[in-house]
Tab-separated table of C-alpha atoms in Angstrom:
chain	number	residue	atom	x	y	z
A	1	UNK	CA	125.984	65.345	63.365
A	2	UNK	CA	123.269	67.323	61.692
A	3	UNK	CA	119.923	65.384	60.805
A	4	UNK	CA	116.372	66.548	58.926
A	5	UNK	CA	113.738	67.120	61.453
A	6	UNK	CA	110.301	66.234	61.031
A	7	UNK	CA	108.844	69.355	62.099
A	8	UNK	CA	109.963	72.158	59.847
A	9	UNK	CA	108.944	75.341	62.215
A	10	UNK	CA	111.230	75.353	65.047
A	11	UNK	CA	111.075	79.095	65.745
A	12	UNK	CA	110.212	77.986	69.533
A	13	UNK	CA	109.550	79.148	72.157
A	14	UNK	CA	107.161	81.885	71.423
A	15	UNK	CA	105.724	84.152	73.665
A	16	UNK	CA	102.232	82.819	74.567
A	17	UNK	CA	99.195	85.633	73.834
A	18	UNK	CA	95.346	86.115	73.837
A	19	UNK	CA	94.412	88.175	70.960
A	20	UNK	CA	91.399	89.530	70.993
A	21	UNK	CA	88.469	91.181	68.921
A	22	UNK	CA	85.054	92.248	69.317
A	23	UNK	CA	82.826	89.753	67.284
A	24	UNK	CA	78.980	90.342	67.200
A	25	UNK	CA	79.098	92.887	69.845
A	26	UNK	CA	80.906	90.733	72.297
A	27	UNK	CA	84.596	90.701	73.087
A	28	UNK	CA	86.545	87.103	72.593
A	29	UNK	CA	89.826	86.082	72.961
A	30	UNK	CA	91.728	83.192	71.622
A	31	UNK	CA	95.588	82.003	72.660
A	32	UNK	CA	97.893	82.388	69.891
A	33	UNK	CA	101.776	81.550	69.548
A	34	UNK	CA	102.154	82.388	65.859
A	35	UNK	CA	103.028	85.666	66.743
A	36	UNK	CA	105.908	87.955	65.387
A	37	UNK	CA	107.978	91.425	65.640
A	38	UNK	CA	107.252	93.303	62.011
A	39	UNK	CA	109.585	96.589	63.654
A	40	UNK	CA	109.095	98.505	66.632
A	41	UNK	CA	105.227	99.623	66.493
A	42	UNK	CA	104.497	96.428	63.829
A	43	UNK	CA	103.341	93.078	65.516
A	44	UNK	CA	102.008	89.673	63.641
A	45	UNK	CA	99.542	87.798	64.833
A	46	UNK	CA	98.842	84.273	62.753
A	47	UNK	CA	95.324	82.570	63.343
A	48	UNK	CA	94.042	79.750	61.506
A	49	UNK	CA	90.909	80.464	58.950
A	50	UNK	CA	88.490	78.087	61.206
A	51	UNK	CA	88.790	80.408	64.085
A	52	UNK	CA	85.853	83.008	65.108
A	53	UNK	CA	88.373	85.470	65.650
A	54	UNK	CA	89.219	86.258	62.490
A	55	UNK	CA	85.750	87.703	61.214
A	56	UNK	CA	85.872	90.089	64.240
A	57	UNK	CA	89.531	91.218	63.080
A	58	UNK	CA	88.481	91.513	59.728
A	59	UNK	CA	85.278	93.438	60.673
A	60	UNK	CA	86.654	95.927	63.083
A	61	UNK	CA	90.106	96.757	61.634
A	62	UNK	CA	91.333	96.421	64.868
A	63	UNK	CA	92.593	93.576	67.584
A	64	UNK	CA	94.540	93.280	70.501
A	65	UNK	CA	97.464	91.378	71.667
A	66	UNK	CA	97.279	90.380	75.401
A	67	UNK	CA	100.283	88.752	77.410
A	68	UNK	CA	98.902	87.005	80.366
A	69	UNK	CA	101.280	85.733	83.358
A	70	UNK	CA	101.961	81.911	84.091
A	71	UNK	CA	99.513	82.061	86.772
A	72	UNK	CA	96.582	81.897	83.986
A	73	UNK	CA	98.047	79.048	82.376
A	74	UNK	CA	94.379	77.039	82.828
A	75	UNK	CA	92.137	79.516	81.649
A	76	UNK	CA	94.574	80.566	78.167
A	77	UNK	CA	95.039	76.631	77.409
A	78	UNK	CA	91.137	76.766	77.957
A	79	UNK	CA	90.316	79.736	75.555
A	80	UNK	CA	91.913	76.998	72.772
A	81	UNK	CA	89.947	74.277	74.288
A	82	UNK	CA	86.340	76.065	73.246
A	83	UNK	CA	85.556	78.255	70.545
A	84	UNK	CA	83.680	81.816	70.963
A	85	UNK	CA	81.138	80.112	68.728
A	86	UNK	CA	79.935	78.450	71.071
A	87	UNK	CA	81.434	79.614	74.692
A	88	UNK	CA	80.654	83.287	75.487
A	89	UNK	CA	84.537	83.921	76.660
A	90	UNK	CA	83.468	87.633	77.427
A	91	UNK	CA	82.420	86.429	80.650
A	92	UNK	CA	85.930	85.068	81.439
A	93	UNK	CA	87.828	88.331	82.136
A	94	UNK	CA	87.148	91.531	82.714
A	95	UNK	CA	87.790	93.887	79.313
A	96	UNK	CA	88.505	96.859	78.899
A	97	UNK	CA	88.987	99.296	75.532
A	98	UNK	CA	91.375	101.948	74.903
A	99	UNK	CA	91.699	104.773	72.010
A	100	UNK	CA	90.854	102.700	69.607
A	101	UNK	CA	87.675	101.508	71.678
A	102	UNK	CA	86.977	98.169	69.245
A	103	UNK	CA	89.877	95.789	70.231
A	104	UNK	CA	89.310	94.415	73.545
A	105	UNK	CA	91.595	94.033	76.253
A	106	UNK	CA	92.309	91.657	79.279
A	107	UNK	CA	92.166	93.373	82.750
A	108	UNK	CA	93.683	90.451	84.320
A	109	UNK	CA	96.865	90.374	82.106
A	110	UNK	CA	99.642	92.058	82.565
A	111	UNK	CA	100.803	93.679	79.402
A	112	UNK	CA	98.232	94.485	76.859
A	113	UNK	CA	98.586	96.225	73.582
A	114	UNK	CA	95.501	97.295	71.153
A	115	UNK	CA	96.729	97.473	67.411
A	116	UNK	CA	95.040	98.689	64.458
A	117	UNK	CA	94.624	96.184	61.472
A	118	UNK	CA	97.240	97.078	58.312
A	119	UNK	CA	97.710	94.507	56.377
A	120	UNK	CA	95.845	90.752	56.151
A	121	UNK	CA	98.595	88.107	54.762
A	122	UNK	CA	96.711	85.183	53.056
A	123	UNK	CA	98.763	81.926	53.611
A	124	UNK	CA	96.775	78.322	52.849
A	125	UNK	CA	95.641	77.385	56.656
A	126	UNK	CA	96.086	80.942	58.543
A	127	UNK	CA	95.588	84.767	58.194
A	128	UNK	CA	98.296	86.657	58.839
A	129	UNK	CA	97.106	89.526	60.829
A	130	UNK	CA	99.550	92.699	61.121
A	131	UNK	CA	98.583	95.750	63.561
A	132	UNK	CA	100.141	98.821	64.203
A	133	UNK	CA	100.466	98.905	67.876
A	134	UNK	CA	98.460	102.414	69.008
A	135	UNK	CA	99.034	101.967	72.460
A	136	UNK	CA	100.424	99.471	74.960
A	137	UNK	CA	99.188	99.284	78.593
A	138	UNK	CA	100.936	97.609	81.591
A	139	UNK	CA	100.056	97.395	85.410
A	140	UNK	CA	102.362	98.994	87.927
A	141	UNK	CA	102.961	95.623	89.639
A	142	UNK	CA	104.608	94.322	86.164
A	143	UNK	CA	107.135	97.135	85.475
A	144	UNK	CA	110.303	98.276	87.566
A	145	UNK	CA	110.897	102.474	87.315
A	146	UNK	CA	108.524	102.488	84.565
A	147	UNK	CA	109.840	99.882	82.309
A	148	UNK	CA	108.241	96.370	82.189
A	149	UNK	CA	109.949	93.350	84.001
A	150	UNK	CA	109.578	90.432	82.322
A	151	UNK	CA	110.684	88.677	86.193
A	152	UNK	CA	107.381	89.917	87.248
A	153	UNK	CA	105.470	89.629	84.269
A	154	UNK	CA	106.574	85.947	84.235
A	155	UNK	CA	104.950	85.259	80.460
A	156	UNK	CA	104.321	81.801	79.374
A	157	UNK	CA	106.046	80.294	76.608
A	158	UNK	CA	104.843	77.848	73.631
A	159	UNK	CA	106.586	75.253	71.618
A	160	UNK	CA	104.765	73.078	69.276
A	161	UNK	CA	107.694	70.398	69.845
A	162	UNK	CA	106.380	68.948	72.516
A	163	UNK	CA	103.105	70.716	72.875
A	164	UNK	CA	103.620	72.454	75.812
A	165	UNK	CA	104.397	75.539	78.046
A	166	UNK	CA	107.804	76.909	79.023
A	167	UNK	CA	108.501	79.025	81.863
A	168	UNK	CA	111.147	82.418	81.367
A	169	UNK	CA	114.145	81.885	84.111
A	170	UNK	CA	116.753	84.773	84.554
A	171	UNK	CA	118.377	87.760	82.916
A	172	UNK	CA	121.716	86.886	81.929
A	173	UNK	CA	123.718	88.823	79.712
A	174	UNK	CA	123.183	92.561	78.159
A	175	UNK	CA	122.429	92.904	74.555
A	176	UNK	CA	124.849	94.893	72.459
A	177	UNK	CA	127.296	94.771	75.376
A	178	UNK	CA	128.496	90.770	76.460
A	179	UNK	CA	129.744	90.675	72.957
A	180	UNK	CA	132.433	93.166	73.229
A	181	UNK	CA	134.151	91.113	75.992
A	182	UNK	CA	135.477	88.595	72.745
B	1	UNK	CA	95.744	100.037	87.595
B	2	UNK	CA	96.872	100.568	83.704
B	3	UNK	CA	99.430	102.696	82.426
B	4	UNK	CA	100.040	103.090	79.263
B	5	UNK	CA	103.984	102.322	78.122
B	6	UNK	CA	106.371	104.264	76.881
B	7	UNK	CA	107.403	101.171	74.752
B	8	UNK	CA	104.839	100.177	72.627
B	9	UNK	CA	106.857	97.197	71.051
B	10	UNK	CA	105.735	94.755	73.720
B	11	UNK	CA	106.370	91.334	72.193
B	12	UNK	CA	109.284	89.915	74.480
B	13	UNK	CA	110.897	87.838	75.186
B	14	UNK	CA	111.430	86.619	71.636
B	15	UNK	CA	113.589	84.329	70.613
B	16	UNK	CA	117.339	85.145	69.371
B	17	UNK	CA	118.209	83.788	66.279
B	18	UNK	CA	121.391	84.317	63.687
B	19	UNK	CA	119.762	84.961	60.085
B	20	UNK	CA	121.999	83.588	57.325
B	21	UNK	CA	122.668	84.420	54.202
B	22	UNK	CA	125.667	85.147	51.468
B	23	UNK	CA	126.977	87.911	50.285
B	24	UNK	CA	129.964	88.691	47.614
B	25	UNK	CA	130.431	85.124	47.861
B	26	UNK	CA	130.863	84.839	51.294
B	27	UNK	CA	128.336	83.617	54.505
B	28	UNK	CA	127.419	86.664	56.765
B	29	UNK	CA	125.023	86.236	60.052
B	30	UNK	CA	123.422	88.900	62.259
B	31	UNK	CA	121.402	88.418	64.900
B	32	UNK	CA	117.722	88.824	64.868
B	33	UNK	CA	114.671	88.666	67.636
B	34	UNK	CA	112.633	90.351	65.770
B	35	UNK	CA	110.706	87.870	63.748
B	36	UNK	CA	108.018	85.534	63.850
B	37	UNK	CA	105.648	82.554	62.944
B	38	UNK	CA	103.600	82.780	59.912
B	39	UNK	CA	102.208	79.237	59.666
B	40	UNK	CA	103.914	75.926	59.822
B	41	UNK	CA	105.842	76.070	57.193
B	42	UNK	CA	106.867	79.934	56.947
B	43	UNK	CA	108.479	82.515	59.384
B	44	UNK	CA	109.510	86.059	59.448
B	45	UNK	CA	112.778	87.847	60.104
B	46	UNK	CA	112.559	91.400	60.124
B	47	UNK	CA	115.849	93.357	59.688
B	48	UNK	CA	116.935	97.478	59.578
B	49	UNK	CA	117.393	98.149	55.697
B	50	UNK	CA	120.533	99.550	57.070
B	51	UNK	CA	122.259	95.929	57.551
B	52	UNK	CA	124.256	94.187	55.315
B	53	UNK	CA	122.181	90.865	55.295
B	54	UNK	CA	119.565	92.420	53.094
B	55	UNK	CA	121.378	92.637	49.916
B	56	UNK	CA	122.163	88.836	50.751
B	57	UNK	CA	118.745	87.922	50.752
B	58	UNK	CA	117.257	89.701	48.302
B	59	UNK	CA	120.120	88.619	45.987
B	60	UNK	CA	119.960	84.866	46.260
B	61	UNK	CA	116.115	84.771	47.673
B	62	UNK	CA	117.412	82.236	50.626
B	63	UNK	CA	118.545	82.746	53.969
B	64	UNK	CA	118.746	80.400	56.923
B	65	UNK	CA	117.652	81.471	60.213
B	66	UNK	CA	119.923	79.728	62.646
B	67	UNK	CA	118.965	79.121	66.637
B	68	UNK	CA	121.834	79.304	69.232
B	69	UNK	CA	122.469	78.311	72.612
B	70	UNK	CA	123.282	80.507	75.542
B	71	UNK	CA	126.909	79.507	75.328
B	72	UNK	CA	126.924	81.306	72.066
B	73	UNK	CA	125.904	84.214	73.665
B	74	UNK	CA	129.120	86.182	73.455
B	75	UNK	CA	129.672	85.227	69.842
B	76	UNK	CA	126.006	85.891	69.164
B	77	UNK	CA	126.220	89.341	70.696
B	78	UNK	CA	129.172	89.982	68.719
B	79	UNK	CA	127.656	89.511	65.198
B	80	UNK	CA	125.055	92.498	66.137
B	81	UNK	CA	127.989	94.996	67.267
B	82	UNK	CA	129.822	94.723	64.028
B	83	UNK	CA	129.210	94.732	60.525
B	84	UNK	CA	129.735	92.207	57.711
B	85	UNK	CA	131.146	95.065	55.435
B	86	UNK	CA	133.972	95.985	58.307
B	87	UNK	CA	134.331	92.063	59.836
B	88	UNK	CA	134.367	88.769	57.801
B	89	UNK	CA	131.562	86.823	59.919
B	90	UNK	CA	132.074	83.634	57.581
B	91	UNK	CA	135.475	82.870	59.553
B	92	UNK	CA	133.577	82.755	62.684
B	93	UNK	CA	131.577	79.885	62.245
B	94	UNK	CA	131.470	76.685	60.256
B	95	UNK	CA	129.116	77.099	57.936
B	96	UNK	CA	127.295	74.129	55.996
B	97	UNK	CA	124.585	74.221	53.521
B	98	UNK	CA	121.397	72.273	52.638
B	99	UNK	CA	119.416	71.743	49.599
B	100	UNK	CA	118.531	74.969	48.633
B	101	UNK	CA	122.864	75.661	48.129
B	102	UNK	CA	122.824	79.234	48.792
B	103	UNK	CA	121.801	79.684	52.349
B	104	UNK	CA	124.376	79.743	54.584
B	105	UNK	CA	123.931	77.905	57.757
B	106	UNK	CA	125.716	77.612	61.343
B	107	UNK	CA	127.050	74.111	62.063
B	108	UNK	CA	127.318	75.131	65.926
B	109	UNK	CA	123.557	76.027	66.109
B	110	UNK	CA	121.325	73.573	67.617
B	111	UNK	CA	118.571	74.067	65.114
B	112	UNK	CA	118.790	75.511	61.897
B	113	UNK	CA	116.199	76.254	59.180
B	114	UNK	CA	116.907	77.136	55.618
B	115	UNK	CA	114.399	78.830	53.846
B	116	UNK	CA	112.610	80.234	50.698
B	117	UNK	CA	112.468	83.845	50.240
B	118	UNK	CA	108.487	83.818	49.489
B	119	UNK	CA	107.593	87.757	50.217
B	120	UNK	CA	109.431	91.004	51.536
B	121	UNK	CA	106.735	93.329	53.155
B	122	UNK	CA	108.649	97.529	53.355
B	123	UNK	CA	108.672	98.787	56.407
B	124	UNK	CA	110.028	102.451	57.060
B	125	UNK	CA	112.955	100.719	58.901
B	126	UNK	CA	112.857	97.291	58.151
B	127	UNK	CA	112.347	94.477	55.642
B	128	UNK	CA	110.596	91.744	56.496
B	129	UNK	CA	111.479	88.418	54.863
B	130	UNK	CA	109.067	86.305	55.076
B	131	UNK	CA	110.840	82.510	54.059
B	132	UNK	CA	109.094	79.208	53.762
B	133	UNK	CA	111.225	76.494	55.799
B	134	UNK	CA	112.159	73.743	53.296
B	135	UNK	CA	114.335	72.043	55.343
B	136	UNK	CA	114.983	72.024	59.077
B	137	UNK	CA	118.148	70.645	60.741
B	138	UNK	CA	119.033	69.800	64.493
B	139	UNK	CA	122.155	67.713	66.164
B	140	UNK	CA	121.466	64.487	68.163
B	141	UNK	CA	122.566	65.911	70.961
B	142	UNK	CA	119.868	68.514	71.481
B	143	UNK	CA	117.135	66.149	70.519
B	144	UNK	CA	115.117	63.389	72.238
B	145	UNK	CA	113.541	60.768	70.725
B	146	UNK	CA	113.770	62.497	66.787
B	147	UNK	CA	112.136	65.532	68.555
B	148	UNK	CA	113.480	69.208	69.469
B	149	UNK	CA	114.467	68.960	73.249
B	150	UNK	CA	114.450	73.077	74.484
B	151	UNK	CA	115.875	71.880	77.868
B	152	UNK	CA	118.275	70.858	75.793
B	153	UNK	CA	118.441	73.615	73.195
B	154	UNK	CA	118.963	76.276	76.111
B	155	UNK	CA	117.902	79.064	73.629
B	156	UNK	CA	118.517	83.101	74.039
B	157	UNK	CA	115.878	85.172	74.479
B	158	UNK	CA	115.923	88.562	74.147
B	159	UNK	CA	113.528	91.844	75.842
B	160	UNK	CA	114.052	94.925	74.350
B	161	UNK	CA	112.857	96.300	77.705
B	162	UNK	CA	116.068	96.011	79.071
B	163	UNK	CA	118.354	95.207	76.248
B	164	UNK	CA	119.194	91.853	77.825
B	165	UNK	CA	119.314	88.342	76.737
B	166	UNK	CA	117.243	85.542	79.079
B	167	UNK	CA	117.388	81.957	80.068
B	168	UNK	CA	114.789	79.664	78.955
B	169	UNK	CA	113.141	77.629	82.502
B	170	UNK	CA	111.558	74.378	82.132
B	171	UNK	CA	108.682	73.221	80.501
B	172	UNK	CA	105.388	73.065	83.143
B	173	UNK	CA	102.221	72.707	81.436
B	174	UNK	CA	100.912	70.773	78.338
B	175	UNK	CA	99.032	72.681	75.996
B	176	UNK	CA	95.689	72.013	74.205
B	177	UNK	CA	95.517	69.950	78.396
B	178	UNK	CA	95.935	72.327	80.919
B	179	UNK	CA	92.777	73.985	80.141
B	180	UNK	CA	90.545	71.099	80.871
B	181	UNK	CA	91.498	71.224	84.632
B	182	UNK	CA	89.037	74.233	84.555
């Protein structure tokens, strides 16, 4: 039997990121689950209007979308914990910049991917950021013949349900393939 | 060391959904991973201007986006290999509807959301409807206590890395809690 639900967004779980932008000449990084697919080189990021972050996005036309592994489960739940107006997160991971050498990007995560800013959506609590992805950037250790393996990456998932993080289990079934066996 | 990816799309796993909506009278449903979180009331489905949902949507301005479980998986992968101009995909589900009348939703699904059509953004190979959630709906039996239970849900994910669908794990952190271990 169907019922209403209290909570309306149940798009969950989403994959757990740091974006991050350069703001006042320093690189910060905040966790964010409102992301989203646009098409295959468009990403979303949504961040609410009281963060720091979105100055530095706004400023530099550019951000970045980190995915960090399980294992830094304590220091992404900690980058929501303190803003960058008043914790210096550059100090919490080593960043490095790629072509377009304004959006910073986490070292210690596995998959990174630096997008330039094309489009700012305006909704009532968040920006709606939307970035081309220029590049994408993945350590050896994290991809199998070239291709990233989400079994290694091991990304950590968010639902606002019960405010908390998810952990990915197995492969199971091809895409565009399982189907044909009905 | 970094290398930079062949695939710059790096948002996976994200979640597998079936996207709702009527056409010529009749409920269609394709699945869709590629969309996303706006705020808490809005989300994004992005789908090829090639598919037969679009018309749908754009038509009635409502759509539902739909969440199944991993038993659906065959059925699920099915509605992506054909099309609703070839295959009648209302006779493969029972469909119900909510307030807003016109969008079409899956009575097997856990969760379902029907939604507003507030914006289309035009991408080269996609629209992206972005839909505010007016109403959400979930069975008893995948909730607990009035709330969303994922271990219950058992949601698909999908990777376009390998073109494969993956299980959800268990739930090991809390969020906005974690972080203060640090």
């Amino acid at each position: 039997m169907k019922a209403k639900l209290e909570r309306k967004d149940c798009l969950y779980p989403m994959l757990t990121t740091l974006v991050g932008a350069n703001i006042n000449g320093k690189p910060n990084y905040a966790p964010i689950a409102f992301v989203g697919i646009m098409d295959f080189t468009n990403i979303s990021a949504a961040i609410n209007h009281k963060h720091y972050t979105n100055t530095g996005i706004k400023e530099s036309k550019t951000f970045s979308v980190n995915i960090p592994s399980l294992e830094m489960v304590k220091i992404v739940d900690y980058c929501g914990l303190v803003s960058g107006r008043d914790v210096d997160k550059s100090k919490l991971f080593k960043t490095f910049y790629g072509i377009l050498e304004t959006a910073p990007m986490i070292e210690e995560c596995p998959i990174n991917m630096e997008c330039r800013l094309v489009q700012v959506l305006n909704f009532p609590r968040h920006d709606v950021f939307i970035g081309e992805v220029v590049e994408a950037y993945g350590d050896d250790q994290y991809l199998t013949e070239g291709t990233v393996d989400l079994s290694k990456v091991q990304p950590i998932l968010f639902s606002f349900h019960n405010k908390d993080y998810w952990k990915l289990d197995t492969s199971f079934a091809k895409a565009w393939d399982i189907g044909k066996q009905l």
